[in-house]
PDB file of C-alpha atoms in Angstrom:
ATOM      1  CA  ASP M   1       0.980  -9.369 -18.103  1.00 48.00           C
ATOM      2  CA  ALA M   2      -0.356  -8.040 -15.169  1.00 51.00           C
ATOM      3  CA  LYS M   3      -3.150  -5.731 -15.721  1.00 83.00           C
ATOM      4  CA  THR M   4      -3.090  -4.115 -12.531  1.00 92.00           C
ATOM      5  CA  THR M   5      -1.340  -1.478  -9.991  1.00 93.00           C
ATOM      6  CA  GLN M   6      -1.185  -1.860  -6.502  1.00 95.00           C
ATOM      7  CA  PRO M   7       1.291   0.199  -4.038  1.00 97.00           C
ATOM      8  CA  PRO M   8       3.803  -1.743  -3.207  1.00 96.00           C
ATOM      9  CA  SER M   9       3.504  -1.672   0.700  1.00 97.00           C
ATOM     10  CA  MET M  10       1.357  -0.476   3.110  1.00 97.00           C
ATOM     11  CA  ASP M  11       0.924  -0.795   6.917  1.00 97.00           C
ATOM     12  CA  CYS M  12      -1.942  -1.176   8.833  1.00 97.00           C
ATOM     13  CA  ALA M  13      -2.788  -1.215  12.826  1.00 97.00           C
ATOM     14  CA  GLU M  14      -4.068  -4.423  14.631  1.00 97.00           C
ATOM     15  CA  GLY M  15      -7.567  -4.395  15.203  1.00 97.00           C
ATOM     16  CA  ARG M  16      -7.836  -1.705  12.324  1.00 97.00           C
ATOM     17  CA  ALA M  17      -9.247  -1.912   8.966  1.00 97.00           C
ATOM     18  CA  ALA M  18      -6.896  -2.677   6.215  1.00 98.00           C
ATOM     19  CA  ASN M  19      -7.904  -0.939   2.782  1.00 98.00           C
ATOM     20  CA  LEU M  20      -6.123  -2.247  -0.128  1.00 98.00           C
ATOM     21  CA  PRO M  21      -6.385  -0.439  -3.557  1.00 97.00           C
ATOM     22  CA  CYS M  22      -6.086  -1.440  -6.858  1.00 96.00           C
ATOM     23  CA  ASN M  23      -6.694   0.351 -10.172  1.00 95.00           C
ATOM     24  CA  HIS M  24      -7.451  -1.864 -13.587  1.00 93.00           C
ATOM     25  CA  SER M  25      -8.430   0.602 -15.851  1.00 92.00           C
ATOM     26  CA  THR M  26      -8.497  -1.399 -18.842  1.00 88.00           C
ATOM     27  CA  ILE M  27     -10.580  -3.869 -17.480  1.00 89.00           C
ATOM     28  CA  SER M  28     -13.120  -5.299 -20.153  1.00 84.00           C
ATOM     29  CA  GLY M  29     -16.497  -5.994 -19.633  1.00 80.00           C
ATOM     30  CA  ASN M  30     -16.634  -9.570 -18.648  1.00 78.00           C
ATOM     31  CA  GLU M  31     -13.518  -9.349 -16.832  1.00 83.00           C
ATOM     32  CA  TYR M  32     -13.576 -10.430 -12.857  1.00 85.00           C
ATOM     33  CA  VAL M  33     -11.215  -8.923 -10.453  1.00 90.00           C
ATOM     34  CA  TYR M  34      -9.749 -11.603  -8.172  1.00 91.00           C
ATOM     35  CA  TRP M  35      -8.088 -11.161  -5.216  1.00 94.00           C
ATOM     36  CA  TYR M  36      -5.223 -13.453  -3.531  1.00 95.00           C
ATOM     37  CA  ARG M  37      -2.767 -13.421  -0.758  1.00 97.00           C
ATOM     38  CA  GLN M  38       0.776 -14.677  -0.224  1.00 96.00           C
ATOM     39  CA  ILE M  39       1.528 -15.247   3.579  1.00 95.00           C
ATOM     40  CA  HIS M  40       5.561 -15.608   3.891  1.00 89.00           C
ATOM     41  CA  SER M  41       7.211 -18.926   2.224  1.00 82.00           C
ATOM     42  CA  GLN M  42       3.401 -20.353   1.675  1.00 91.00           C
ATOM     43  CA  GLY M  43       1.117 -20.738  -1.538  1.00 94.00           C
ATOM     44  CA  PRO M  44      -1.020 -17.882  -2.659  1.00 94.00           C
ATOM     45  CA  GLN M  45      -3.969 -18.477  -1.014  1.00 94.00           C
ATOM     46  CA  TYR M  46      -7.529 -17.253  -2.796  1.00 92.00           C
ATOM     47  CA  ILE M  47      -9.172 -14.514  -0.794  1.00 95.00           C
ATOM     48  CA  ILE M  48     -12.527 -13.201  -3.113  1.00 93.00           C
ATOM     49  CA  HIS M  49     -13.668 -12.288  -6.310  1.00 90.00           C
ATOM     50  CA  GLY M  50     -16.130  -9.933  -8.059  1.00 90.00           C
ATOM     51  CA  LEU M  51     -17.467  -8.611 -11.547  1.00 87.00           C
ATOM     52  CA  LYS M  52     -19.254  -5.327 -10.908  1.00 88.00           C
ATOM     53  CA  ASN M  53     -21.467  -5.731  -7.202  1.00 88.00           C
ATOM     54  CA  ASN M  54     -19.951  -5.475  -4.123  1.00 93.00           C
ATOM     55  CA  GLU M  55     -18.591  -8.816  -2.434  1.00 94.00           C
ATOM     56  CA  THR M  56     -18.020  -9.832   1.139  1.00 96.00           C
ATOM     57  CA  ASN M  57     -17.269 -13.168   2.421  1.00 94.00           C
ATOM     58  CA  GLU M  58     -15.569 -14.432   5.731  1.00 94.00           C
ATOM     59  CA  MET M  59     -12.196 -13.167   4.933  1.00 94.00           C
ATOM     60  CA  ALA M  60     -12.891  -9.793   3.291  1.00 97.00           C
ATOM     61  CA  SER M  61     -15.076  -7.400   1.372  1.00 97.00           C
ATOM     62  CA  LEU M  62     -14.485  -6.308  -2.286  1.00 97.00           C
ATOM     63  CA  ILE M  63     -15.784  -3.212  -3.272  1.00 97.00           C
ATOM     64  CA  ILE M  64     -15.662  -2.378  -6.812  1.00 96.00           C
ATOM     65  CA  THR M  65     -16.118   1.238  -8.324  1.00 95.00           C
ATOM     66  CA  GLU M  66     -19.219   1.998 -10.738  1.00 94.00           C
ATOM     67  CA  ASP M  67     -16.622   2.270 -13.561  1.00 93.00           C
ATOM     68  CA  ARG M  68     -15.250  -0.563 -12.603  1.00 93.00           C
ATOM     69  CA  LYS M  69     -11.683   0.751 -13.264  1.00 93.00           C
ATOM     70  CA  SER M  70     -10.731   0.331  -9.600  1.00 95.00           C
ATOM     71  CA  SER M  71     -11.472  -1.864  -6.639  1.00 96.00           C
ATOM     72  CA  THR M  72     -10.946  -1.903  -2.622  1.00 97.00           C
ATOM     73  CA  LEU M  73     -10.128  -4.747  -0.744  1.00 98.00           C
ATOM     74  CA  ILE M  74     -11.055  -4.633   2.831  1.00 98.00           C
ATOM     75  CA  LEU M  75      -9.819  -6.569   5.519  1.00 97.00           C
ATOM     76  CA  PRO M  76     -12.334  -5.365   8.535  1.00 96.00           C
ATOM     77  CA  HIS M  77     -10.310  -5.837  11.555  1.00 95.00           C
ATOM     78  CA  ALA M  78      -6.618  -6.676  10.487  1.00 97.00           C
ATOM     79  CA  THR M  79      -4.713  -9.397  12.663  1.00 97.00           C
ATOM     80  CA  LEU M  80      -0.999 -10.122  12.862  1.00 97.00           C
ATOM     81  CA  ARG M  81      -1.889 -13.336  10.404  1.00 96.00           C
ATOM     82  CA  ASP M  82      -2.971 -11.109   7.827  1.00 97.00           C
ATOM     83  CA  THR M  83       0.681  -9.753   7.196  1.00 98.00           C
ATOM     84  CA  ALA M  84       1.292 -11.013   3.651  1.00 97.00           C
ATOM     85  CA  VAL M  85       1.482  -9.828  -0.220  1.00 96.00           C
ATOM     86  CA  TYR M  86      -1.742  -8.879  -1.532  1.00 97.00           C
ATOM     87  CA  TYR M  87      -2.513  -9.607  -5.073  1.00 95.00           C
ATOM     88  CA  CYS M  88      -5.058  -7.895  -7.426  1.00 94.00           C
ATOM     89  CA  ILE M  89      -5.934  -9.709 -10.437  1.00 90.00           C
ATOM     90  CA  VAL M  90      -7.875  -9.601 -13.661  1.00 87.00           C
ATOM     91  CA  ARG M  91      -8.943 -12.531 -15.319  1.00 76.00           C
ATOM     92  CA  VAL M  92      -6.878 -13.257 -18.670  1.00 67.00           C
ATOM     93  CA  ASP M  93      -8.620 -15.537 -21.063  1.00 62.00           C
ATOM     94  CA  SER M  94      -6.222 -18.237 -22.610  1.00 63.00           C
ATOM     95  CA  GLY M  95      -8.186 -20.429 -25.580  1.00 61.00           C
ATOM     96  CA  GLY M  96     -11.304 -20.734 -23.361  1.00 63.00           C
ATOM     97  CA  TYR M  97      -9.674 -20.874 -20.040  1.00 69.00           C
ATOM     98  CA  GLN M  98      -8.590 -18.634 -17.264  1.00 70.00           C
ATOM     99  CA  LYS M  99      -4.881 -17.721 -16.899  1.00 73.00           C
ATOM    100  CA  VAL M 100      -4.302 -16.463 -13.636  1.00 76.00           C
ATOM    101  CA  THR M 101      -1.449 -13.451 -14.064  1.00 78.00           C
ATOM    102  CA  PHE M 102      -0.101 -12.228 -10.966  1.00 85.00           C
ATOM    103  CA  GLY M 103       1.546  -8.799 -10.596  1.00 84.00           C
ATOM    104  CA  THR M 104       3.993  -7.364  -7.776  1.00 87.00           C
ATOM    105  CA  GLY M 105       0.837  -7.027  -5.475  1.00 94.00           C
ATOM    106  CA  THR M 106       0.971  -4.908  -2.059  1.00 97.00           C
ATOM    107  CA  LYS M 107       3.054  -6.148   0.940  1.00 97.00           C
ATOM    108  CA  LEU M 108       0.577  -5.522   3.854  1.00 98.00           C
ATOM    109  CA  GLN M 109       2.258  -5.125   6.917  1.00 98.00           C
ATOM    110  CA  VAL M 110      -0.045  -5.436  10.310  1.00 98.00           C
ATOM    111  CA  ILE M 111       1.663  -3.579  13.082  1.00 97.00           C
ATOM    112  CA  PRO M 112       0.853  -4.714  16.882  1.00 95.00           C
TER     113      PRO M 112
ATOM    114  CA  ASP F   1      -5.910 -33.784   5.006  1.00 65.00           C
ATOM    115  CA  THR F   2      -3.517 -31.650   2.695  1.00 70.00           C
ATOM    116  CA  ALA F   3      -5.153 -30.527  -0.469  1.00 92.00           C
ATOM    117  CA  VAL F   4      -2.728 -29.948  -2.823  1.00 96.00           C
ATOM    118  CA  SER F   5       0.746 -31.512  -1.984  1.00 96.00           C
ATOM    119  CA  GLN F   6       4.516 -31.310  -3.605  1.00 97.00           C
ATOM    120  CA  THR F   7       7.558 -33.336  -3.028  1.00 97.00           C
ATOM    121  CA  PRO F   8      10.256 -32.699  -2.322  1.00 97.00           C
ATOM    122  CA  LYS F   9       9.768 -29.124  -0.064  1.00 96.00           C
ATOM    123  CA  TYR F  10      13.544 -28.336  -0.826  1.00 97.00           C
ATOM    124  CA  LEU F  11      15.602 -29.399  -3.814  1.00 97.00           C
ATOM    125  CA  VAL F  12      19.576 -28.305  -4.306  1.00 97.00           C
ATOM    126  CA  THR F  13      20.934 -30.050  -7.106  1.00 97.00           C
ATOM    127  CA  GLN F  14      24.002 -29.180  -9.819  1.00 97.00           C
ATOM    128  CA  MET F  15      24.201 -27.426 -13.000  1.00 97.00           C
ATOM    129  CA  GLY F  16      22.954 -29.780 -15.960  1.00 97.00           C
ATOM    130  CA  ASN F  17      21.451 -32.487 -13.511  1.00 97.00           C
ATOM    131  CA  ASP F  18      17.636 -33.636 -14.420  1.00 97.00           C
ATOM    132  CA  LYS F  19      15.002 -33.109 -11.638  1.00 97.00           C
ATOM    133  CA  SER F  20      11.320 -33.883 -10.790  1.00 97.00           C
ATOM    134  CA  ILE F  21       9.031 -32.303  -9.154  1.00 98.00           C
ATOM    135  CA  LYS F  22       5.737 -34.058  -7.797  1.00 97.00           C
ATOM    136  CA  CYS F  23       2.464 -32.464  -7.055  1.00 97.00           C
ATOM    137  CA  GLU F  24      -0.927 -34.556  -6.223  1.00 97.00           C
ATOM    138  CA  GLN F  25      -4.094 -32.818  -5.404  1.00 97.00           C
ATOM    139  CA  ASN F  26      -7.276 -34.405  -3.472  1.00 96.00           C
ATOM    140  CA  LEU F  27      -9.769 -31.780  -3.883  1.00 94.00           C
ATOM    141  CA  GLY F  28     -11.278 -33.875  -7.202  1.00 92.00           C
ATOM    142  CA  HIS F  29     -10.176 -31.085  -9.412  1.00 91.00           C
ATOM    143  CA  ASP F  30     -10.083 -31.626 -13.372  1.00 90.00           C
ATOM    144  CA  THR F  31      -7.427 -28.417 -13.888  1.00 90.00           C
ATOM    145  CA  MET F  32      -3.466 -28.803 -12.418  1.00 93.00           C
ATOM    146  CA  TYR F  33      -1.319 -25.553 -12.963  1.00 93.00           C
ATOM    147  CA  TRP F  34       2.464 -25.212 -12.467  1.00 95.00           C
ATOM    148  CA  TYR F  35       3.874 -21.675 -11.577  1.00 95.00           C
ATOM    149  CA  LYS F  36       7.340 -20.284 -11.054  1.00 94.00           C
ATOM    150  CA  GLN F  37       8.265 -17.444  -8.323  1.00 93.00           C
ATOM    151  CA  ASP F  38      11.569 -16.283  -8.922  1.00 89.00           C
ATOM    152  CA  SER F  39      13.704 -14.506  -6.614  1.00 85.00           C
ATOM    153  CA  LYS F  40      12.038 -10.860  -7.069  1.00 82.00           C
ATOM    154  CA  LYS F  41       8.964 -12.915  -6.297  1.00 82.00           C
ATOM    155  CA  PHE F  42       6.972 -12.501  -9.409  1.00 84.00           C
ATOM    156  CA  LEU F  43       4.484 -15.575  -9.759  1.00 88.00           C
ATOM    157  CA  LYS F  44       4.129 -16.741 -13.579  1.00 90.00           C
ATOM    158  CA  ILE F  45       1.932 -19.304 -14.922  1.00 91.00           C
ATOM    159  CA  MET F  46       4.303 -22.136 -16.716  1.00 93.00           C
ATOM    160  CA  PHE F  47       1.745 -24.833 -17.534  1.00 91.00           C
ATOM    161  CA  SER F  48      -2.215 -25.741 -16.881  1.00 90.00           C
ATOM    162  CA  TYR F  49      -3.379 -29.149 -17.706  1.00 90.00           C
ATOM    163  CA  ASN F  50      -7.494 -30.121 -18.022  1.00 88.00           C
ATOM    164  CA  ASN F  51      -8.242 -33.676 -17.522  1.00 85.00           C
ATOM    165  CA  LYS F  52      -4.711 -34.642 -18.584  1.00 84.00           C
ATOM    166  CA  GLU F  53      -4.659 -32.551 -21.719  1.00 87.00           C
ATOM    167  CA  LEU F  54      -2.269 -29.459 -21.753  1.00 88.00           C
ATOM    168  CA  ILE F  55      -4.187 -26.478 -22.309  1.00 85.00           C
ATOM    169  CA  ILE F  56      -1.908 -23.459 -21.265  1.00 83.00           C
ATOM    170  CA  ASN F  57       1.755 -23.571 -22.118  1.00 84.00           C
ATOM    171  CA  GLU F  58       3.755 -20.370 -21.927  1.00 84.00           C
ATOM    172  CA  THR F  59       6.763 -19.494 -23.357  1.00 79.00           C
ATOM    173  CA  VAL F  60       8.725 -22.030 -21.159  1.00 87.00           C
ATOM    174  CA  PRO F  61      11.722 -23.311 -22.241  1.00 90.00           C
ATOM    175  CA  ASN F  62      11.292 -27.062 -23.480  1.00 91.00           C
ATOM    176  CA  ARG F  63      13.640 -28.086 -20.893  1.00 95.00           C
ATOM    177  CA  PHE F  64      10.664 -28.085 -18.986  1.00 95.00           C
ATOM    178  CA  SER F  65       8.341 -31.289 -19.154  1.00 93.00           C
ATOM    179  CA  PRO F  66       5.124 -31.628 -17.285  1.00 93.00           C
ATOM    180  CA  LYS F  67       3.624 -34.773 -17.310  1.00 93.00           C
ATOM    181  CA  SER F  68      -0.062 -36.111 -15.767  1.00 92.00           C
ATOM    182  CA  PRO F  69      -0.327 -39.595 -15.391  1.00 91.00           C
ATOM    183  CA  ASP F  70      -3.968 -39.008 -14.088  1.00 91.00           C
ATOM    184  CA  LYS F  71      -6.189 -35.973 -13.297  1.00 90.00           C
ATOM    185  CA  ALA F  72      -5.081 -35.881  -9.478  1.00 94.00           C
ATOM    186  CA  HIS F  73      -0.803 -35.606 -10.299  1.00 95.00           C
ATOM    187  CA  LEU F  74       0.816 -33.076 -12.401  1.00 96.00           C
ATOM    188  CA  ASN F  75       4.874 -33.395 -12.308  1.00 96.00           C
ATOM    189  CA  LEU F  76       7.155 -31.195 -13.606  1.00 96.00           C
ATOM    190  CA  HIS F  77      10.540 -32.422 -14.618  1.00 96.00           C
ATOM    191  CA  ILE F  78      13.309 -30.414 -15.520  1.00 96.00           C
ATOM    192  CA  ASN F  79      16.229 -31.220 -18.093  1.00 96.00           C
ATOM    193  CA  SER F  80      19.901 -29.960 -17.759  1.00 97.00           C
ATOM    194  CA  LEU F  81      18.744 -27.891 -14.973  1.00 97.00           C
ATOM    195  CA  GLU F  82      20.632 -24.067 -15.254  1.00 96.00           C
ATOM    196  CA  LEU F  83      21.039 -21.443 -12.557  1.00 96.00           C
ATOM    197  CA  GLY F  84      18.276 -19.171 -13.522  1.00 94.00           C
ATOM    198  CA  ASP F  85      15.743 -22.323 -12.988  1.00 96.00           C
ATOM    199  CA  SER F  86      16.854 -21.382  -9.195  1.00 96.00           C
ATOM    200  CA  ALA F  87      13.203 -20.426  -7.795  1.00 96.00           C
ATOM    201  CA  VAL F  88      10.147 -21.528  -6.041  1.00 96.00           C
ATOM    202  CA  TYR F  89       7.555 -23.758  -8.328  1.00 97.00           C
ATOM    203  CA  PHE F  90       4.086 -23.795  -6.944  1.00 96.00           C
ATOM    204  CA  CYS F  91       1.559 -26.329  -8.195  1.00 96.00           C
ATOM    205  CA  ALA F  92      -2.213 -25.143  -7.925  1.00 95.00           C
ATOM    206  CA  SER F  93      -5.423 -26.602  -8.776  1.00 93.00           C
ATOM    207  CA  SER F  94      -9.115 -25.831  -9.569  1.00 90.00           C
ATOM    208  CA  GLN F  95     -12.373 -26.988 -10.881  1.00 86.00           C
ATOM    209  CA  VAL F  96     -13.104 -25.704 -14.260  1.00 78.00           C
ATOM    210  CA  GLY F  97     -15.651 -28.549 -15.747  1.00 69.00           C
ATOM    211  CA  SER F  98     -17.715 -27.276 -19.025  1.00 62.00           C
ATOM    212  CA  ARG F  99     -17.981 -23.973 -17.450  1.00 62.00           C
ATOM    213  CA  ARG F 100     -15.112 -22.377 -18.920  1.00 60.00           C
ATOM    214  CA  SER F 101     -16.274 -18.870 -18.779  1.00 59.00           C
ATOM    215  CA  SER F 102     -16.370 -18.630 -15.204  1.00 62.00           C
ATOM    216  CA  TYR F 103     -13.955 -18.588 -12.513  1.00 66.00           C
ATOM    217  CA  ASN F 104     -12.631 -20.935 -10.496  1.00 75.00           C
ATOM    218  CA  GLU F 105     -10.543 -20.942  -7.279  1.00 85.00           C
ATOM    219  CA  GLN F 106      -6.633 -22.044  -7.732  1.00 89.00           C
ATOM    220  CA  PHE F 107      -5.444 -23.679  -4.704  1.00 93.00           C
ATOM    221  CA  PHE F 108      -1.690 -23.839  -4.306  1.00 95.00           C
ATOM    222  CA  GLY F 109       0.615 -26.303  -2.908  1.00 96.00           C
ATOM    223  CA  PRO F 110       2.975 -25.463  -0.551  1.00 95.00           C
ATOM    224  CA  GLY F 111       5.604 -24.830  -3.036  1.00 96.00           C
ATOM    225  CA  THR F 112       8.908 -26.301  -4.038  1.00 97.00           C
ATOM    226  CA  ARG F 113      12.122 -24.311  -3.456  1.00 97.00           C
ATOM    227  CA  LEU F 114      14.763 -25.236  -6.030  1.00 97.00           C
ATOM    228  CA  THR F 115      18.470 -24.327  -5.584  1.00 97.00           C
ATOM    229  CA  VAL F 116      20.996 -24.871  -8.610  1.00 97.00           C
ATOM    230  CA  LEU F 117      24.547 -24.478  -7.635  1.00 96.00           C
TER     231      LEU F 117
END
């Protein structure tokens, strides 16, 4: 079962930063936060993950609050190609292996 | 080069038929997965194989039988197809190795849209 809460949809103007929030108030101390996105009719694509420190890569930045109960994915300069459903996920262990459980995600619409 | 490929991309069939979906990854990963995305867009894991061994088996009808002939392939066979099996099925892979406690990015295939009439 998903352990995260995200707004169902958001709009962002092209060229502006897109800030996608996620609540994970029941996260355990050793659970990571991951973000994937799914562009229409394609398979999900990994974006970034983190434990407690903020993370940045070529795609996005991940800001995790100090209490780790929420996080924000930041796309610094959104483009039309960033229109997708963004999933915030916390790890679920299954016999020592990770089971990635997707929630309903946030549908991000980048507007020209 | 395609990292994770699935065939066919579209599959339309009648109720009661048996069908297979093939998945291949050329990333050298040791773990492969099958996910089902229904009409409401919920994406749920079905199976996971590590080095050809089944490690995750969610509550899936036994009409669904994954088969992993080698580390690079994980096929999904479905018997006696039902209307409710209509969905998009995604294959994925990752490199887990011996470090099970650390996360490894999953790479997804393009999906197979199954329609049962």
